[in-house]
Coordinates of C-alpha atoms and ligand atoms in Angstrom, one line a residue:
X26 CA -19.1 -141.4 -34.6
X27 CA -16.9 -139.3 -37.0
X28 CA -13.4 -141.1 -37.8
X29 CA -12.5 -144.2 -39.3
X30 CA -15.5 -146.8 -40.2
X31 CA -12.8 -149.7 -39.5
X32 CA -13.6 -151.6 -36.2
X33 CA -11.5 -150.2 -33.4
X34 CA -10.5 -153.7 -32.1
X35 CA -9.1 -156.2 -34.1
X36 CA -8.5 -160.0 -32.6
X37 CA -4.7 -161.5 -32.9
X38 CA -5.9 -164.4 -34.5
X39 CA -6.9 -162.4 -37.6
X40 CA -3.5 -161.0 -37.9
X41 CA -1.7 -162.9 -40.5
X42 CA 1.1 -161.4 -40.3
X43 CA 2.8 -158.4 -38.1
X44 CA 4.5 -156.4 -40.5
X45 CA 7.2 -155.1 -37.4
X46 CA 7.8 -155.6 -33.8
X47 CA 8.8 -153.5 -30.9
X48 CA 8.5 -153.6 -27.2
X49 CA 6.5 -150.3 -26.8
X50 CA 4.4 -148.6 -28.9
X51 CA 2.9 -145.4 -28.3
X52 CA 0.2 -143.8 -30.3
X53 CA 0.1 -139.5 -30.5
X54 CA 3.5 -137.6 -30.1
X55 CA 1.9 -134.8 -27.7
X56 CA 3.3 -133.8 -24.1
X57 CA 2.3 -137.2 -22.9
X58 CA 3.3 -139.3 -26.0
X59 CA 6.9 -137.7 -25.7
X60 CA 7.4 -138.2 -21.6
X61 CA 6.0 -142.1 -22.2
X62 CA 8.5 -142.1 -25.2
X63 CA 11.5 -140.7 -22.9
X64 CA 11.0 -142.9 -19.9
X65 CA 10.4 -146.3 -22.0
X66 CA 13.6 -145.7 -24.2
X67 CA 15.5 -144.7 -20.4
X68 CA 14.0 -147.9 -19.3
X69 CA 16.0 -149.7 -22.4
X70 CA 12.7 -150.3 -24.3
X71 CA 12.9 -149.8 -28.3
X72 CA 10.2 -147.6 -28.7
X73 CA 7.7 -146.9 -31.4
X74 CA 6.0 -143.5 -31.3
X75 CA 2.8 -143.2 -34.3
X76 CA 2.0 -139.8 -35.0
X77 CA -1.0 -138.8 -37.4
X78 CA -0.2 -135.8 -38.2
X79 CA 3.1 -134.9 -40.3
X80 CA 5.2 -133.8 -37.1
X81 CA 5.0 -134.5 -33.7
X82 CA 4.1 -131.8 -30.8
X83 CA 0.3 -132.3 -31.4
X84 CA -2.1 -129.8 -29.3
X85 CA 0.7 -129.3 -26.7
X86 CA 3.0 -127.4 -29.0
X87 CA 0.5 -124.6 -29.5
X88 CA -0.3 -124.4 -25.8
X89 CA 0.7 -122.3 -23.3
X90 CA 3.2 -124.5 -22.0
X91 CA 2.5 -124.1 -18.0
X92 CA 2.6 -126.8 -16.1
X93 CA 1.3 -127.4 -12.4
X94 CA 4.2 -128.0 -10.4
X95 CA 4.6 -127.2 -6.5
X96 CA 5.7 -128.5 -3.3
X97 CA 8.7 -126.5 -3.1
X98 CA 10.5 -126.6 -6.5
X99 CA 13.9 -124.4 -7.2
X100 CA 11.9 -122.0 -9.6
X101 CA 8.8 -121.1 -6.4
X102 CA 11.8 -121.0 -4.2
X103 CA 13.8 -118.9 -5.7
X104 CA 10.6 -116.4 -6.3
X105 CA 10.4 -116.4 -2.7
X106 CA 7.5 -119.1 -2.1
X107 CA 7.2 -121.8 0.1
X108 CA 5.2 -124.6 -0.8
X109 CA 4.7 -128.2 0.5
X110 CA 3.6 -131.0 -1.2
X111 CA 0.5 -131.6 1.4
X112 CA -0.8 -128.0 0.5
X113 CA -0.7 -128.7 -2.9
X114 CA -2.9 -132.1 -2.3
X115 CA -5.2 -129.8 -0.5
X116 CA -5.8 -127.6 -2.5
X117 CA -5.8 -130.1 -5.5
X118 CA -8.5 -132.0 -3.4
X119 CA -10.5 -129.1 -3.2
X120 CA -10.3 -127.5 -6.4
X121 CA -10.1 -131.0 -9.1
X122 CA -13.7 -132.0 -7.7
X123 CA -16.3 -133.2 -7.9
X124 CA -15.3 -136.1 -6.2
X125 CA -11.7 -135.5 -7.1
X126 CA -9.1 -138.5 -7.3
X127 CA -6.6 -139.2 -4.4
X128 CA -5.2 -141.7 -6.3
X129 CA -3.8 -140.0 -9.0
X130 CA -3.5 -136.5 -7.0
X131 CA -1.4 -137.5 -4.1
X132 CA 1.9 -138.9 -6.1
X133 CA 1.3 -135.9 -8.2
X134 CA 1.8 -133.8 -5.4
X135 CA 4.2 -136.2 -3.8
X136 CA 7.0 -136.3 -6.7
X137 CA 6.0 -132.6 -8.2
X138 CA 9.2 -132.0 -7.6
X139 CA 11.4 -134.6 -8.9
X140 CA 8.8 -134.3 -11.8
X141 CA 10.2 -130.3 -12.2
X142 CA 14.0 -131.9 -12.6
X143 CA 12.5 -134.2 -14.8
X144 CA 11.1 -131.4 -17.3
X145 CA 14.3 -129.2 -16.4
X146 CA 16.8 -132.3 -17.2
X147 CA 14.9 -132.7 -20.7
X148 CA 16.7 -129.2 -21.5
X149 CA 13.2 -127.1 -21.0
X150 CA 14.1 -123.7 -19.6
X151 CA 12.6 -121.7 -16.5
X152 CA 13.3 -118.4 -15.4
X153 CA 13.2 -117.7 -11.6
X154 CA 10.9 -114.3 -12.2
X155 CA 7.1 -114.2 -10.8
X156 CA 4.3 -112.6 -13.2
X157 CA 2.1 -110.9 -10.6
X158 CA -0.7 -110.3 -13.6
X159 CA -3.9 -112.2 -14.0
X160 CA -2.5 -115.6 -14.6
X161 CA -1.1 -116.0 -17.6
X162 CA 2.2 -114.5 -18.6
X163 CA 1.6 -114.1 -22.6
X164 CA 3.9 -111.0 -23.0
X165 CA 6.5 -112.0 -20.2
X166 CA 9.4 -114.9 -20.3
X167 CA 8.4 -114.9 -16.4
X168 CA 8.4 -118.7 -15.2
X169 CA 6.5 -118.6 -12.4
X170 CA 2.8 -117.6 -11.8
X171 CA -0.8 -117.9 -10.0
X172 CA -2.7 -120.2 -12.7
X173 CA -5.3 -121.2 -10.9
X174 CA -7.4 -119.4 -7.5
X175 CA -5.0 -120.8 -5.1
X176 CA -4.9 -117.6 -3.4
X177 CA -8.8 -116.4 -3.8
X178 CA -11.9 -117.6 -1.5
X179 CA -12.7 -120.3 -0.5
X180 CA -9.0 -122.0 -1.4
X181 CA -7.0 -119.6 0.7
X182 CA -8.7 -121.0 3.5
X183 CA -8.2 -124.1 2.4
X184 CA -4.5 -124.6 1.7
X185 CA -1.8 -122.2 2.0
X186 CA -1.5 -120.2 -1.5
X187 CA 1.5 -120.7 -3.9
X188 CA 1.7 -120.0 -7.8
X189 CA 2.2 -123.2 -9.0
X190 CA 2.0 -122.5 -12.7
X191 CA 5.4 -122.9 -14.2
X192 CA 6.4 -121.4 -17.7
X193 CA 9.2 -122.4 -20.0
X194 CA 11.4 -119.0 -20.6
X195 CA 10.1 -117.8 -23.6
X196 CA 8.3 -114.6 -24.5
X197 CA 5.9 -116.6 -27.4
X198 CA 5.9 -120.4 -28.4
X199 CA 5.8 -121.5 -24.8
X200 CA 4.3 -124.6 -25.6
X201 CA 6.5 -125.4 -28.5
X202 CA 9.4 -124.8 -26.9
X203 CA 8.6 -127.4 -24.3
X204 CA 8.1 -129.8 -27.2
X205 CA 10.9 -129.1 -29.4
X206 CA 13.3 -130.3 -26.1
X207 CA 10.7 -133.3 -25.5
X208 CA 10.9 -134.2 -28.7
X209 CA 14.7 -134.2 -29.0
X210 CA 15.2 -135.6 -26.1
X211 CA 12.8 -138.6 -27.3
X212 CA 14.4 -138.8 -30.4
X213 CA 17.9 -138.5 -29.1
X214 CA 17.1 -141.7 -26.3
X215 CA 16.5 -143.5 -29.9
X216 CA 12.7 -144.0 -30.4
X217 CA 11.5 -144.6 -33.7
X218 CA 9.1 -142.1 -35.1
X219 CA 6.3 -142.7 -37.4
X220 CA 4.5 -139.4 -38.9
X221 CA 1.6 -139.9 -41.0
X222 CA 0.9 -142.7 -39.4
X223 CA -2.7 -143.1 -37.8
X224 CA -3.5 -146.1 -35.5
X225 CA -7.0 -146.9 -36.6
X226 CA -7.2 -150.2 -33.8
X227 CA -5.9 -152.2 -31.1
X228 CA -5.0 -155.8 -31.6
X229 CA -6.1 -157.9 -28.7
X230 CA -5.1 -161.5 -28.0
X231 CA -7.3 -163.8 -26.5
X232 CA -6.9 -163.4 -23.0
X233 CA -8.2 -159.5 -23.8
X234 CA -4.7 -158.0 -23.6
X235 CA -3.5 -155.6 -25.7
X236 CA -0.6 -156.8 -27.9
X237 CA -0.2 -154.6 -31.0
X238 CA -2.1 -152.4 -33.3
X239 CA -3.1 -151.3 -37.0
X240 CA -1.9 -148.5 -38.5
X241 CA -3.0 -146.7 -41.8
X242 CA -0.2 -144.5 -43.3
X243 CA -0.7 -143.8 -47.0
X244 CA 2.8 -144.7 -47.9
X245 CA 2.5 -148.5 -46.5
X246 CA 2.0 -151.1 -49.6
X247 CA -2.0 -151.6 -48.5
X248 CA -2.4 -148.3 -46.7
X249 CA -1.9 -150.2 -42.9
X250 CA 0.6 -151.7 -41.6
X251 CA 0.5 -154.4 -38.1
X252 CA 2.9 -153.7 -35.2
X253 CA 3.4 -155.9 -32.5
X254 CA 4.0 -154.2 -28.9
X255 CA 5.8 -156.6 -26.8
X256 CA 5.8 -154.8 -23.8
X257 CA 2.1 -152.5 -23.9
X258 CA 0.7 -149.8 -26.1
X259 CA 0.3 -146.3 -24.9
X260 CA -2.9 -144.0 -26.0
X261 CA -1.5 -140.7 -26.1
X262 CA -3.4 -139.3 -28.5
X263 CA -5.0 -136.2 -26.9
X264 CA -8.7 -135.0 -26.1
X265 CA -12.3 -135.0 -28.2
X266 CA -13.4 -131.3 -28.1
X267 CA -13.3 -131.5 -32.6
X268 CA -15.3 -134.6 -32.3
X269 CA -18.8 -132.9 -33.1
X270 CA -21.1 -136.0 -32.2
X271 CA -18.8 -136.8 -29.2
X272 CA -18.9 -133.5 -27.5
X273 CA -23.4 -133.1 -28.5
X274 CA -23.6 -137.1 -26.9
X275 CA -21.0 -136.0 -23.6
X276 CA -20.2 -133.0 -23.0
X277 CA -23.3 -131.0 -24.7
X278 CA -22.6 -127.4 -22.4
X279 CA -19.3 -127.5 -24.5
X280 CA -21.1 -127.2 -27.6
X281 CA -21.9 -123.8 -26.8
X282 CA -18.0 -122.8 -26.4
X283 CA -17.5 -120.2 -29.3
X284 CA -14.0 -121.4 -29.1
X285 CA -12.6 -125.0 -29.2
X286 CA -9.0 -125.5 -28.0
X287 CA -7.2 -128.0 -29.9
X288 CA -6.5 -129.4 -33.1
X289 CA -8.7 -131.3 -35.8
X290 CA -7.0 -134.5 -34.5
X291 CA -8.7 -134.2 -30.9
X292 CA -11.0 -136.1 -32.4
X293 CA -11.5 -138.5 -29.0
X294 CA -9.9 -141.4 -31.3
X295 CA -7.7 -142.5 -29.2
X296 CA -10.8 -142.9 -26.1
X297 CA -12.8 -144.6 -28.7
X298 CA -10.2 -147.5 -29.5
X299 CA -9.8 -147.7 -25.3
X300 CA -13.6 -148.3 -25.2
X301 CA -13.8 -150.6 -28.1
X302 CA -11.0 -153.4 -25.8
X303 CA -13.6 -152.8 -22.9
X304 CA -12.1 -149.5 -21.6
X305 CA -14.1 -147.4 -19.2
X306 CA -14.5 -144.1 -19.9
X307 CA -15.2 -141.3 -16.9
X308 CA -16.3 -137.9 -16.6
X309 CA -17.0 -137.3 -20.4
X310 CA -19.2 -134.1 -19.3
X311 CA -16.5 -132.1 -17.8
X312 CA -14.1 -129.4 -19.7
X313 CA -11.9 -126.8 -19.3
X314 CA -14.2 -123.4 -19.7
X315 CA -12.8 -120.9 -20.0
X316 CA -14.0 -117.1 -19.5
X317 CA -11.1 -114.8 -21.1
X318 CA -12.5 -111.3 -19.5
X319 CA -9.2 -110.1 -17.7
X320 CA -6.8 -108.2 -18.2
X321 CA -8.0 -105.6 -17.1
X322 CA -7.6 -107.0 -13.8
X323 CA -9.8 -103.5 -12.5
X324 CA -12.9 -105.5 -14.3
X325 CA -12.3 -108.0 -11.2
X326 CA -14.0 -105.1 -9.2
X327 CA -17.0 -105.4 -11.3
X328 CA -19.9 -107.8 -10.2
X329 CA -20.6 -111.2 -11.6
X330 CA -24.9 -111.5 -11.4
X331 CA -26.9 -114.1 -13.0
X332 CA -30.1 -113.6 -14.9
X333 CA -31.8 -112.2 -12.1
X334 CA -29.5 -109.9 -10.7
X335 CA -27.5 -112.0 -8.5
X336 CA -24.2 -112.6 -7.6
X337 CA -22.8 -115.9 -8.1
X338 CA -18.6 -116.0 -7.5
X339 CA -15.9 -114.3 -6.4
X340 CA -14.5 -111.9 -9.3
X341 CA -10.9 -112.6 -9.0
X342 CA -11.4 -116.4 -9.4
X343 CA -9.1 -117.6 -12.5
X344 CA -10.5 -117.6 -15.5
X345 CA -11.5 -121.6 -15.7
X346 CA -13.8 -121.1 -12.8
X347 CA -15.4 -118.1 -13.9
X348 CA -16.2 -119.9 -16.9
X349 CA -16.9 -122.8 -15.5
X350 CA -19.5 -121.5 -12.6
X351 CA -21.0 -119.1 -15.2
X352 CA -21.5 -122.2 -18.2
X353 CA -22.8 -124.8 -15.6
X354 CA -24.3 -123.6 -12.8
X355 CA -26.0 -120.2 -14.5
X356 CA -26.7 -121.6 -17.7
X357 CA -24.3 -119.6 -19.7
X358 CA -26.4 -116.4 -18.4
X359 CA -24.7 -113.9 -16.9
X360 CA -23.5 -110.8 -16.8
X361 CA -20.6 -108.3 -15.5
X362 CA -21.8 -105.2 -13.9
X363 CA -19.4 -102.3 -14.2
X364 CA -19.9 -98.4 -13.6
X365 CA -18.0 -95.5 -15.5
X366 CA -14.9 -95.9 -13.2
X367 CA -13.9 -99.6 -13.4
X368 CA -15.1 -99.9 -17.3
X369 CA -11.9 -100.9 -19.9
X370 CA -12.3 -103.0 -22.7
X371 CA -11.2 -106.7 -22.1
X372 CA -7.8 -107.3 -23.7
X373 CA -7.7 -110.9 -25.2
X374 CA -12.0 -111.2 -26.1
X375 CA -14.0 -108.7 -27.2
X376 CA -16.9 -108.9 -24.3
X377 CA -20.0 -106.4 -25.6
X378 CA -21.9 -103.8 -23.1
X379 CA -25.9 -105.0 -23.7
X380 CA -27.5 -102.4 -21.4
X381 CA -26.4 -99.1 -19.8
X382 CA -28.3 -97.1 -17.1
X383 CA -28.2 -93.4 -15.6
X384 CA -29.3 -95.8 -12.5
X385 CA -29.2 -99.4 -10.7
X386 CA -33.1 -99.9 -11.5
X387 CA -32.7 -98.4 -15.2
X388 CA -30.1 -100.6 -16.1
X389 CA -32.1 -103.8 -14.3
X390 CA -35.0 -102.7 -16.3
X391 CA -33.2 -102.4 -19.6
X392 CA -31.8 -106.6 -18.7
X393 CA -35.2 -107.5 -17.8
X394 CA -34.6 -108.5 -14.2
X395 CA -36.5 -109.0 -11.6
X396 CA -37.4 -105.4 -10.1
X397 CA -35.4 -104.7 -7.4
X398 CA -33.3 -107.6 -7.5
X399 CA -30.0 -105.8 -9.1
X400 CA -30.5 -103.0 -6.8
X401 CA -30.2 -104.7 -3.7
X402 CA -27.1 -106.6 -4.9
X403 CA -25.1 -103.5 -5.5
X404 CA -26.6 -102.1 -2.6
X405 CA -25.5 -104.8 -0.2
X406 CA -22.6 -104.7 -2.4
X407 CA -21.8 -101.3 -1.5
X408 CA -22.7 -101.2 1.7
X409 CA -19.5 -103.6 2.4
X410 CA -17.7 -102.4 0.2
X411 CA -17.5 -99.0 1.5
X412 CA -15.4 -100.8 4.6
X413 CA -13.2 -103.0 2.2
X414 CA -15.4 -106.0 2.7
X415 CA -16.9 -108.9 0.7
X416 CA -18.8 -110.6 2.9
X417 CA -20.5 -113.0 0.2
X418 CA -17.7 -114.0 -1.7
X419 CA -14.7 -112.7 0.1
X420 CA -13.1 -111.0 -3.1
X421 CA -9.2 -110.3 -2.2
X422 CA -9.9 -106.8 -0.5
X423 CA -8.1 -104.7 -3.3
X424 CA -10.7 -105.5 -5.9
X425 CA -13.4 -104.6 -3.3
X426 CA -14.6 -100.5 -3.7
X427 CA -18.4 -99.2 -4.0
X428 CA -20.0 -99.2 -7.8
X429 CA -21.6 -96.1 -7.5
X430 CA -20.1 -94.0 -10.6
X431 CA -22.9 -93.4 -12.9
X432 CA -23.6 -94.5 -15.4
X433 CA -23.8 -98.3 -14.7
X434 CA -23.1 -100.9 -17.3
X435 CA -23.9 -104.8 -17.7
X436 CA -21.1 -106.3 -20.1
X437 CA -22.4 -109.5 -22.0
X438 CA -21.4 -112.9 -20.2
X439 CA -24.0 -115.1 -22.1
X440 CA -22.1 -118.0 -23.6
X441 CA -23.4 -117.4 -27.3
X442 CA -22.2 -114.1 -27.0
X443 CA -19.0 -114.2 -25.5
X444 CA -15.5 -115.8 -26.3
X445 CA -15.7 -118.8 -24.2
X446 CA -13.0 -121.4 -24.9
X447 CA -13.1 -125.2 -23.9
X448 CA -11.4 -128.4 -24.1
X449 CA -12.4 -131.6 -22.9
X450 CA -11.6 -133.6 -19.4
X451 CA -12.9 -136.4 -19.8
X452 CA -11.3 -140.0 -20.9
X453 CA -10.4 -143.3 -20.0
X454 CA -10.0 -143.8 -16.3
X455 CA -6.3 -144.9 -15.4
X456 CA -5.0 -145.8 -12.6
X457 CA -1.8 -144.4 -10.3
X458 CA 0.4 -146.6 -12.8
X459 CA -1.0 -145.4 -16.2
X460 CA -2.9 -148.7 -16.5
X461 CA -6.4 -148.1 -18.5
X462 CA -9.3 -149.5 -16.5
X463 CA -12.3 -151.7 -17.4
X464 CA -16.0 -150.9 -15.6
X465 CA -15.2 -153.5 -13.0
X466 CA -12.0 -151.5 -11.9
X467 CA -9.3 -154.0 -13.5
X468 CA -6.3 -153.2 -15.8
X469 CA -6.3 -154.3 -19.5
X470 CA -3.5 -156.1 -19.9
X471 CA -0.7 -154.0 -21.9
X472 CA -2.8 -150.7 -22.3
X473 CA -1.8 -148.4 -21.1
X474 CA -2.4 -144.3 -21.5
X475 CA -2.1 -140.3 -20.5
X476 CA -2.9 -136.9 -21.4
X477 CA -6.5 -135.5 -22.2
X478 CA -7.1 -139.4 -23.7
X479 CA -7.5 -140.4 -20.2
X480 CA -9.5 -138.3 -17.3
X481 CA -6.6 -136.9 -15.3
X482 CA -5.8 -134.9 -12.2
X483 CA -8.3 -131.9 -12.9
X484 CA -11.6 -133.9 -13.1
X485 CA -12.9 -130.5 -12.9
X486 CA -12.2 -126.8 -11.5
X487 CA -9.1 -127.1 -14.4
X488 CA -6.1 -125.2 -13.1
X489 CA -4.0 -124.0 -15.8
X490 CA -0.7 -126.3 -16.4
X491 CA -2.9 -129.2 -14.9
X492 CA -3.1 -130.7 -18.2
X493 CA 0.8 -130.8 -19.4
X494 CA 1.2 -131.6 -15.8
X495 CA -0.5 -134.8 -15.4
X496 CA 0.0 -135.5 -19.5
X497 CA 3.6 -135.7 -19.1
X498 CA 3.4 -137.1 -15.2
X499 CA 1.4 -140.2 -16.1
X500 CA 2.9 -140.6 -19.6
X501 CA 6.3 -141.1 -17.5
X502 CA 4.5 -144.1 -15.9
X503 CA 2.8 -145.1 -18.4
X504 CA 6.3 -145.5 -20.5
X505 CA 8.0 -146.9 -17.9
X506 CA 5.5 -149.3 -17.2
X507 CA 5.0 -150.5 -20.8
X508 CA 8.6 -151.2 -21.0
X509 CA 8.6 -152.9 -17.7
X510 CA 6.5 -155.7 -19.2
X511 CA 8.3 -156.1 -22.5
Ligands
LIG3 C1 -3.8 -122.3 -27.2 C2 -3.7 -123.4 -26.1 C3 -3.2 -123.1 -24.9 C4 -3.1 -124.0 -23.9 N1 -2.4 -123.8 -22.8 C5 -2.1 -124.7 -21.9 C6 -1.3 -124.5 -20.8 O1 -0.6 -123.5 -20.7 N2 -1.1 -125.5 -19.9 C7 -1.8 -126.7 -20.0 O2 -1.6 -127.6 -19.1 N3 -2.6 -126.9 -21.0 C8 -2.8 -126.0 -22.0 N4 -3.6 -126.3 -23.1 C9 -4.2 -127.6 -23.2 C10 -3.1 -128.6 -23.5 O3 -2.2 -128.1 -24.5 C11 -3.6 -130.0 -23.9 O4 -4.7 -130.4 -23.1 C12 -2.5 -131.0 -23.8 O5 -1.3 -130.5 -24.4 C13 -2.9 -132.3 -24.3 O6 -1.7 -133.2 -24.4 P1 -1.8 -134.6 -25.0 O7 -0.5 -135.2 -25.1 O8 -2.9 -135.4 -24.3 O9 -2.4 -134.4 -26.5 P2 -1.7 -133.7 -27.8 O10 -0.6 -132.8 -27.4 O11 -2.8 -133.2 -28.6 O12 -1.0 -135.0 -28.5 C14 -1.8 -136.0 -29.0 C15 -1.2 -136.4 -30.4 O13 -1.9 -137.6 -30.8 C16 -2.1 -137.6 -32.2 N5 -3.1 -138.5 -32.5 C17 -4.4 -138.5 -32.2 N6 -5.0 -139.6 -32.6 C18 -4.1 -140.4 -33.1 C19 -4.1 -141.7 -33.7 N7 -5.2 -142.5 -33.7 N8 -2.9 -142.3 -34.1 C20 -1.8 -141.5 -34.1 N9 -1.7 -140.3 -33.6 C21 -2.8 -139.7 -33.1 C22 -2.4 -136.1 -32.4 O14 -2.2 -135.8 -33.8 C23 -1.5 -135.4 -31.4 O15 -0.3 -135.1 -32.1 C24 -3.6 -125.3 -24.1 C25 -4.2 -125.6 -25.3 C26 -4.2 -124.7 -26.3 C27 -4.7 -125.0 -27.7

């Protein structure tokens, strides 16, 4: 695998010497690197935070900054929402599946909340204003929003809707405005910061628990440098969508993403030193996938069809499902059937018309479908439509009006086409307390880890914010619990 040709794991015994001590040591200065940093130094822990790059915020300072917060928190309340913390676990439980994970969802939901005061205490701003547009605010300082399809089919049945996306107040440079008051509030609590400064393995004692680790930093007499972690190491270090031979082993539909979300240094180093001290790593396939097609939101009353000419989804999912449903279960084939009314050009991608018909059956002709099939998906399409209706996929009633405008147009969905963006899911299982798991279900002693290094909340059907969210949720707990054992 691409990286360092060192072995990940190193044994205690051949440690000669430990060049520094500390009681925690955490390796990646993202969203979860800095909320494991905060708690540990709260906790009374001196702190060691390795960063490889030359400053901290890694992939979370270029993000977006929402983060998936609910069950009633002063920003949805103020916007006029209510939200409880069981609707949240519903919805989470329906949308973060397959098989989702009660274990780390519930005390998400449960201390949302006190997680919101949390952020809001760090210094992180939120303005109480609601973005009604298609889920992501990026020319708005709005703070609250719909980032995932809590209020779409099949979820509004499911759990009572609330936008649960919350945005630090800032027009651009959400996400790095998050970090800059993570950082500082790490670096105020008195954590010692190490840029530069790669950890290339773990050291492991010989009852198999984690006690320290190697780091290469070119300005150390050698190029490495040992530190000892009294108290646990933290793997922080983000996902493994610029890991080439990591995504074509797990995650091969990712490979055919046009756009990768992250930076060079998600690199999925920090899962491989977890599996090299007997680390299980879950869900490796899974990503978030997303399709960019909206704004325009009047595309959403479009069609989504499949290679043969029919519909799959709900338009007015968000944008991780549609890419998500399109990528896996049509594989990457599809395509969004417009007529001369509803056609605008999709603001953020450029998404190419590939056929255009005076008719239905031209235009299925000209995509080489099945005859007939298109036709009598707009037909029955129309039919409903006429009333308002959706009785397929329930689309929200004011995207729902008859496609009979000629002429008829099929933009290009297929995934080599199209601006589909991904990053990975998938990681090193953890438990509730942060702990990294072996195969068997047991903790590794002192390891401990968060963020897209582990498999989180959203083990798929991503919401957006769900990844700051449980990043800096179970970074918290893994800082605290680090320093707990030092
Ligand atoms: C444009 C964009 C928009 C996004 N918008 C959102 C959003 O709005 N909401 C949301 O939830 N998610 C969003 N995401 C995804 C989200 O930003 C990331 O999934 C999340 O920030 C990952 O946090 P992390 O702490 O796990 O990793 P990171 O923030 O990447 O931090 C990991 C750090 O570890 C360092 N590192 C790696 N390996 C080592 C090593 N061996 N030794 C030392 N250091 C190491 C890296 O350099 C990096 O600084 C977005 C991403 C992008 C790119």
């Amino acid at each position: 695998m691409q990286g360092t040709d060192q072995p990940l794991r190193r044994d205690e015994r051949d440690i000669s010497n430990w060049d520094a001590e500390c009681d925690v040591l955490i390796i990646g200065f993202g969203v979860a690197g800095a909320s494991a940093a905060i708690e540990a130094a709260a906790a009374g822990a001196r702190v060691v935070v390795v960063e490889r790059a030359g400053g901290p915020g890694g992939t979370s300072a270029l993000s977006g900054g929402l983060i998936y917060l609910g069950g009633g928190t002063p920003i949805q309340k103020a916007c006029g929402f209510e939200d409880t913390a069981e609707d949240m676990f519903k919805y989470m439980m329906a949308a973060c599946g397959p098989q989702p994970d009660a274990s780390l969802i519930e005390p998400y939901c449960n201390e949302s909340v006190e997680h919101f005061h949390w952020i809001a205490k760090q210094g992180v701003p939120f303005k109480p204003s609601f973005f009604e547009g298609a889920h992501e605010p990026f020319t708005t300082d709005d703070g609250l929003t719909y980032s995932g399809s809590e209020h779409v089919h099949p979820f509004n049945e499911i759990a009572q809707p609330a936008p649960r996306g919350h945005i630090p107040q800032q027009v651009s440079g959400k996400g790095g405005l998050l970090m800059k008051h993570l950082i500082e509030s790490a670096q105020s609590a008195g954590i010692e910061t190490r840029l530069n400064s790669r950890c290339d393995a773990l050291v492991v004692a010989s009852d198999d628990s984690v006690v320290g680790a190697v780091i290469s930093n070119p300005d150390a007499p050698g190029g490495s440098t040992t530190l000892r972690a009294r108290g646990g190491v933290v793997l922080a270090a983000g996902g493994f969508i610029f890991n080439r031979e990591m995504v074509h082993h797990y995650a091969p539909a990712l490979e055919r993403c046009k756009y990768k979300v992250g930076t060079e240094n998600d690199d999925g180093l920090g899962i491989r030193l977890g599996l090299a001290v007997g680390a299980e790593a879950i869900r490796m396939e899974t990503g978030d996938i997303s399709l960019v097609l909206f704004p325009p939101n009047k595309l959403r009353q479009g069609l989504f069809v499949n290679q043969f000419g029919q519909r799959y989804l709900n338009e007015d999912a968000y944008m991780g499902r549609c890419g998500e449903y399109t990528l896996y279960h049509q594989e990457g084939h599809a395509y969004l059937i417009v007529d001369d009314q509803i056609y605008e050009r999709p603001e953020m991608f450029p998404v190419e018309v590939v056929a255009v018909g005076e008719t239905v059956a031209e235009l299925e002709g000209e995509l080489g479908m099945p005859t007939g099939q298109l036709q009598q998906t707009l037909s029955y399409y129309n039919e409903h439509a006429a009333r308002g209706e959706d009785p397929l996929f329930r689309k929200g009633a004011h995207y729902v009006k008859p496609l009979d405008t000629p002429p008829f147009a099929a933009m290009d969905l297929r995934a080599e086409n199209t601006g589909y963006s991904a990053f990975t899911l998938g990681g090193l299982r953890i438990d509730a307390q942060a702990r990294v798991q072996t195969a068997s279900g047991e903790a590794i002693p002192g390891l401990f880890a968060a963020g897209r290094t582990t498999s989180g909340v959203p083990k798929q059907g991503y919401s957006s914010g769900m990844s700051i969210g449980d990043g800096s949720f179970f970074g918290r707990r893994a800082g605290r619990n680090a320093a707990a054992k030092s």
